[in-house]
């Protein structure tokens, strides 16, 4: 994998960890997830007039992605309510690239080199190591995390293919960002009422703008990278976001770090090095 692709995916991983921390630190995780999604749409709008429309073959993928992104944000919020982030986040982000690596040969007819496969599996092993440090958790939280891992793997395939057939990965990403917040806010209003949602938006809109801009940029970098390198390799490298999440959790959220976090950090960093050398 070229160095410029690796660096861009790593920067996207940092942005991904940042918007996840914004949701985790919020008082209402479901509404904050909807705000982040809406912030991504707002960040996308100014750029759309300057980009070509995706090819007609890409629009079914954009529609399917919107439904999957809706499910993803709902499951993220539910999983963070049900269990500790030290268990939930690694399971969601670690199992997804494992699923993609195991199935990309059948779905995309992509084959990984020996070095890429070893690097991918090393990164996944490092991420899953973090689950050992979880102090709290439940079967419900684990189930939510594993279901969301399947959703992540599915939308990664959908968007990886969609970006390739769209003719422009950036345009695909920005158009794809518009529909999920409509679905999320329609669901939130139906469950909580318009007034409650409006009050939350009034006092937390900045979370959505910051997190949304980071979210759309992070995913855009990943989709662009998937047009340059195998989807499974990019998906695994993107999950190094857990390293940035660990730094944020200690320095910003003031969480205590167990030795498992540092062990996992070394394993994940080793996987990234193997990907570059492979």
C-alpha positions as CSV (number, residue, x, y, z in Angstrom):
1,X,0.0,0.0,0.0
2,X,1.5,3.4,-1.0
3,X,2.6,5.7,1.9
4,X,0.3,8.5,0.9
5,X,-2.7,6.2,1.1
6,X,-1.6,4.9,4.5
7,X,-1.1,8.4,5.9
8,X,-4.5,9.6,4.6
9,X,-6.3,6.5,6.1
10,X,-4.5,7.0,9.4
11,X,-5.6,10.7,9.5
12,X,-9.1,9.5,8.8
13,X,-8.8,7.0,11.7
14,X,-7.9,9.9,14.0
15,X,-11.0,11.8,12.8
16,X,-13.2,8.7,13.3
17,X,-12.0,8.3,16.9
18,X,-12.7,12.0,17.6
19,X,-16.4,11.9,16.5
20,X,-16.9,8.6,18.4
21,X,-15.6,10.3,21.5
22,X,-18.0,13.2,21.0
23,X,-20.9,10.8,21.0
24,X,-19.6,8.9,24.0
25,X,-19.2,12.1,26.0
26,X,-22.7,13.3,25.2
27,X,-25.7,13.2,27.4
28,X,-28.1,11.6,24.8
29,X,-26.2,9.2,22.6
30,X,-29.0,8.6,20.1
31,X,-29.6,12.3,19.4
32,X,-25.9,13.0,19.4
33,X,-25.4,10.3,16.8
34,X,-28.1,11.9,14.7
35,X,-26.4,15.3,15.1
36,X,-23.1,13.9,13.9
37,X,-24.8,12.4,10.9
38,X,-26.5,15.8,10.2
39,X,-23.2,17.6,10.6
40,X,-21.7,15.4,7.9
41,X,-24.5,16.4,5.6
42,X,-24.1,20.1,6.3
43,X,-20.3,19.7,5.7
44,X,-21.0,18.0,2.4
45,X,-23.5,20.5,0.9
46,X,-21.1,23.4,0.0
47,X,-18.9,21.0,-2.1
48,X,-21.7,19.3,-4.1
49,X,-22.1,22.0,-6.8
50,X,-18.4,21.7,-7.7
51,X,-18.3,17.9,-8.1
52,X,-19.7,15.7,-10.8
53,X,-22.8,13.6,-10.1
54,X,-22.1,9.9,-9.4
55,X,-22.7,7.6,-12.3
56,X,-26.2,6.2,-12.5
57,X,-25.0,2.8,-11.5
58,X,-23.9,4.2,-8.1
59,X,-27.3,5.5,-6.9
60,X,-28.6,2.1,-5.8
61,X,-25.5,1.8,-3.6
62,X,-26.1,5.2,-2.2
63,X,-29.6,4.3,-1.2
64,X,-28.6,1.0,0.3
65,X,-25.8,2.7,2.2
66,X,-28.2,5.2,3.7
67,X,-30.3,2.4,5.2
68,X,-27.2,0.7,6.6
69,X,-25.8,3.9,8.0
70,X,-29.1,4.5,9.8
71,X,-28.8,1.1,11.4
72,X,-25.1,1.7,12.2
73,X,-25.7,4.9,14.1
74,X,-28.6,3.4,16.0
75,X,-26.5,0.4,17.0
76,X,-23.6,2.6,18.0
77,X,-25.8,4.6,20.4
78,X,-27.4,1.4,21.8
79,X,-24.1,-0.4,22.3
80,X,-22.6,2.6,24.2
81,X,-25.6,2.6,26.4
82,X,-25.5,-1.1,27.1
83,X,-21.8,-1.7,27.7
84,X,-18.4,-0.3,28.4
85,X,-16.6,1.4,25.5
86,X,-13.5,-0.8,26.3
87,X,-15.5,-3.8,25.3
88,X,-18.0,-2.5,22.7
89,X,-15.7,-0.4,20.5
90,X,-13.0,-3.0,20.0
91,X,-15.6,-5.7,19.1
92,X,-17.4,-3.5,16.6
93,X,-14.3,-2.2,14.9
94,X,-12.2,-5.3,15.2
95,X,-14.6,-7.9,14.0
96,X,-15.7,-6.0,10.9
97,X,-12.3,-6.2,9.1
98,X,-12.1,-9.8,10.1
99,X,-15.4,-10.5,8.3
100,X,-14.2,-8.5,5.3
101,X,-10.9,-10.3,5.1
102,X,-12.7,-13.7,5.3
103,X,-15.2,-12.9,2.6
104,X,-13.6,-10.3,0.2
105,X,-12.3,-13.1,-2.0
106,X,-15.9,-14.3,-2.6
107,X,-17.5,-10.8,-2.8
108,X,-15.0,-8.8,-4.7
109,X,-12.7,-11.4,-6.1
110,X,-9.8,-9.7,-4.4
111,X,-6.7,-11.6,-3.1
112,X,-4.4,-10.2,-0.5
113,X,-0.7,-10.7,-0.5
114,X,0.9,-12.7,2.3
115,X,2.2,-9.5,4.0
116,X,-1.2,-7.7,3.6
117,X,-3.0,-10.7,5.1
118,X,-0.6,-10.9,8.1
119,X,-0.8,-7.2,8.7
120,X,-4.6,-7.2,8.5
121,X,-4.9,-10.1,11.0
122,X,-2.3,-8.5,13.3
123,X,-4.3,-5.2,13.4
124,X,-7.5,-7.1,14.1
125,X,-5.8,-9.1,16.9
126,X,-4.6,-5.9,18.5
127,X,-8.0,-4.4,18.4
128,X,-9.7,-7.4,19.9
129,X,-7.1,-7.6,22.6
130,X,-8.6,-4.4,24.0
131,X,-11.8,-6.4,24.9
132,X,-9.8,-8.1,27.7
133,X,-9.5,-4.8,29.6
134,X,-13.3,-4.3,29.8
135,X,-14.5,-4.0,33.4
136,X,-18.2,-3.9,32.5
137,X,-20.2,-5.6,29.8
138,X,-23.2,-7.8,29.2
139,X,-24.4,-10.3,26.7
140,X,-26.7,-7.7,25.3
141,X,-23.8,-5.3,24.8
142,X,-21.7,-8.0,23.1
143,X,-24.6,-8.9,20.8
144,X,-25.1,-5.3,19.8
145,X,-21.4,-4.9,19.1
146,X,-21.3,-8.1,16.9
147,X,-24.4,-7.2,15.0
148,X,-23.0,-3.8,14.3
149,X,-19.7,-5.4,13.1
150,X,-21.8,-7.2,10.5
151,X,-23.5,-3.9,9.5
152,X,-20.0,-2.2,9.2
153,X,-18.7,-5.0,7.0
154,X,-21.8,-4.8,4.8
155,X,-21.8,-1.0,4.3
156,X,-18.0,-1.2,3.7
157,X,-18.7,-3.5,0.8
158,X,-21.6,-1.5,-0.5
159,X,-19.6,1.8,-0.3
160,X,-16.4,0.3,-1.5
161,X,-18.1,-1.0,-4.7
162,X,-20.3,2.2,-5.0
163,X,-17.2,4.5,-4.8
164,X,-15.6,2.5,-7.6
165,X,-18.5,2.5,-10.0
166,X,-19.4,6.2,-9.2
167,X,-16.5,7.6,-11.1
168,X,-15.6,10.0,-8.2
169,X,-15.2,8.7,-4.7
170,X,-15.5,12.2,-3.1
171,X,-18.7,12.9,-4.9
172,X,-20.1,9.5,-3.9
173,X,-19.2,10.1,-0.2
174,X,-20.8,13.5,-0.1
175,X,-24.1,12.4,-1.8
176,X,-24.2,9.3,0.4
177,X,-24.1,11.6,3.5
178,X,-27.3,13.4,2.8
179,X,-30.0,10.8,3.5
180,X,-29.0,9.1,6.8
181,X,-29.6,12.2,9.0
182,X,-33.1,12.5,7.5
183,X,-33.9,8.9,8.6
184,X,-32.2,9.4,12.0
185,X,-34.1,12.6,12.8
186,X,-37.4,11.2,11.5
187,X,-37.0,8.3,13.9
188,X,-35.9,10.5,16.8
189,X,-38.9,12.8,16.4
190,X,-41.3,9.8,16.1
191,X,-39.9,8.5,19.4
192,X,-39.3,11.6,21.4
193,X,-41.4,14.4,19.9
194,X,-40.3,17.4,17.9
195,X,-39.8,19.7,21.0
196,X,-37.4,17.4,22.8
197,X,-35.3,16.9,19.6
198,X,-35.3,20.7,18.9
199,X,-34.1,21.5,22.4
200,X,-31.3,19.0,22.2
201,X,-30.2,20.4,18.8
202,X,-30.3,24.0,20.1
203,X,-27.8,23.2,22.9
204,X,-25.6,20.6,21.1
205,X,-25.5,21.7,17.5
206,X,-21.8,22.3,17.7
207,X,-21.2,18.6,18.5
208,X,-22.9,17.7,15.2
209,X,-20.9,20.2,13.1
210,X,-17.5,19.1,14.6
211,X,-18.3,15.4,14.7
212,X,-20.0,15.4,11.3
213,X,-17.2,17.1,9.5
214,X,-14.8,14.6,11.0
215,X,-17.1,11.7,10.2
216,X,-17.5,12.6,6.5
217,X,-13.9,13.4,6.0
218,X,-12.8,10.2,7.7
219,X,-15.1,8.0,5.6
220,X,-14.2,9.9,2.4
221,X,-10.5,9.3,2.9
222,X,-11.3,5.6,3.4
223,X,-13.5,5.3,0.3
224,X,-10.8,7.0,-1.8
225,X,-8.2,4.6,-0.5
226,X,-10.5,1.7,-1.4
227,X,-10.2,2.8,-5.1
228,X,-6.4,2.5,-4.7
229,X,-5.9,-0.6,-2.6
230,X,-7.8,-3.7,-1.6
231,X,-11.0,-3.1,0.5
232,X,-10.0,-5.5,3.2
233,X,-6.6,-3.9,3.7
234,X,-8.0,-0.4,4.0
235,X,-10.8,-1.6,6.3
236,X,-8.2,-3.1,8.7
237,X,-5.9,-0.1,8.6
238,X,-8.8,2.3,9.3
239,X,-9.5,0.4,12.5
240,X,-6.3,1.8,13.9
241,X,-8.7,4.6,15.0
242,X,-8.8,2.6,18.3
243,X,-5.3,3.9,19.0
244,X,-6.4,7.5,18.8
245,X,-9.5,6.6,20.8
246,X,-7.3,5.3,23.5
247,X,-5.2,8.5,23.6
248,X,-8.4,10.6,23.7
249,X,-9.9,8.4,26.5
250,X,-6.8,8.9,28.7
251,X,-6.0,12.6,27.9
252,X,-9.4,14.0,27.3
253,X,-12.0,11.7,29.0
254,X,-9.6,11.0,31.9
255,X,-10.2,7.2,31.8
256,X,-7.6,4.9,33.4
257,X,-5.6,2.8,30.9
258,X,-4.9,-0.8,31.8
259,X,-1.8,-2.7,30.6
260,X,-4.0,-4.4,27.9
261,X,-4.3,-1.0,26.1
262,X,-0.6,-0.6,25.8
263,X,-0.2,-4.2,24.6
264,X,-2.9,-3.7,22.0
265,X,-1.2,-0.5,20.9
266,X,2.0,-2.3,20.2
267,X,0.2,-5.0,18.3
268,X,-1.8,-2.5,16.2
269,X,1.3,-0.4,15.4
270,X,3.1,-3.6,14.3
271,X,0.2,-4.5,12.0
272,X,0.4,-1.1,10.4
273,X,4.1,-1.5,9.8
274,X,3.6,-5.0,8.3
275,X,1.0,-3.5,5.9
276,X,3.5,-1.0,4.7
277,X,6.3,-3.5,4.3
278,X,4.0,-6.0,2.7
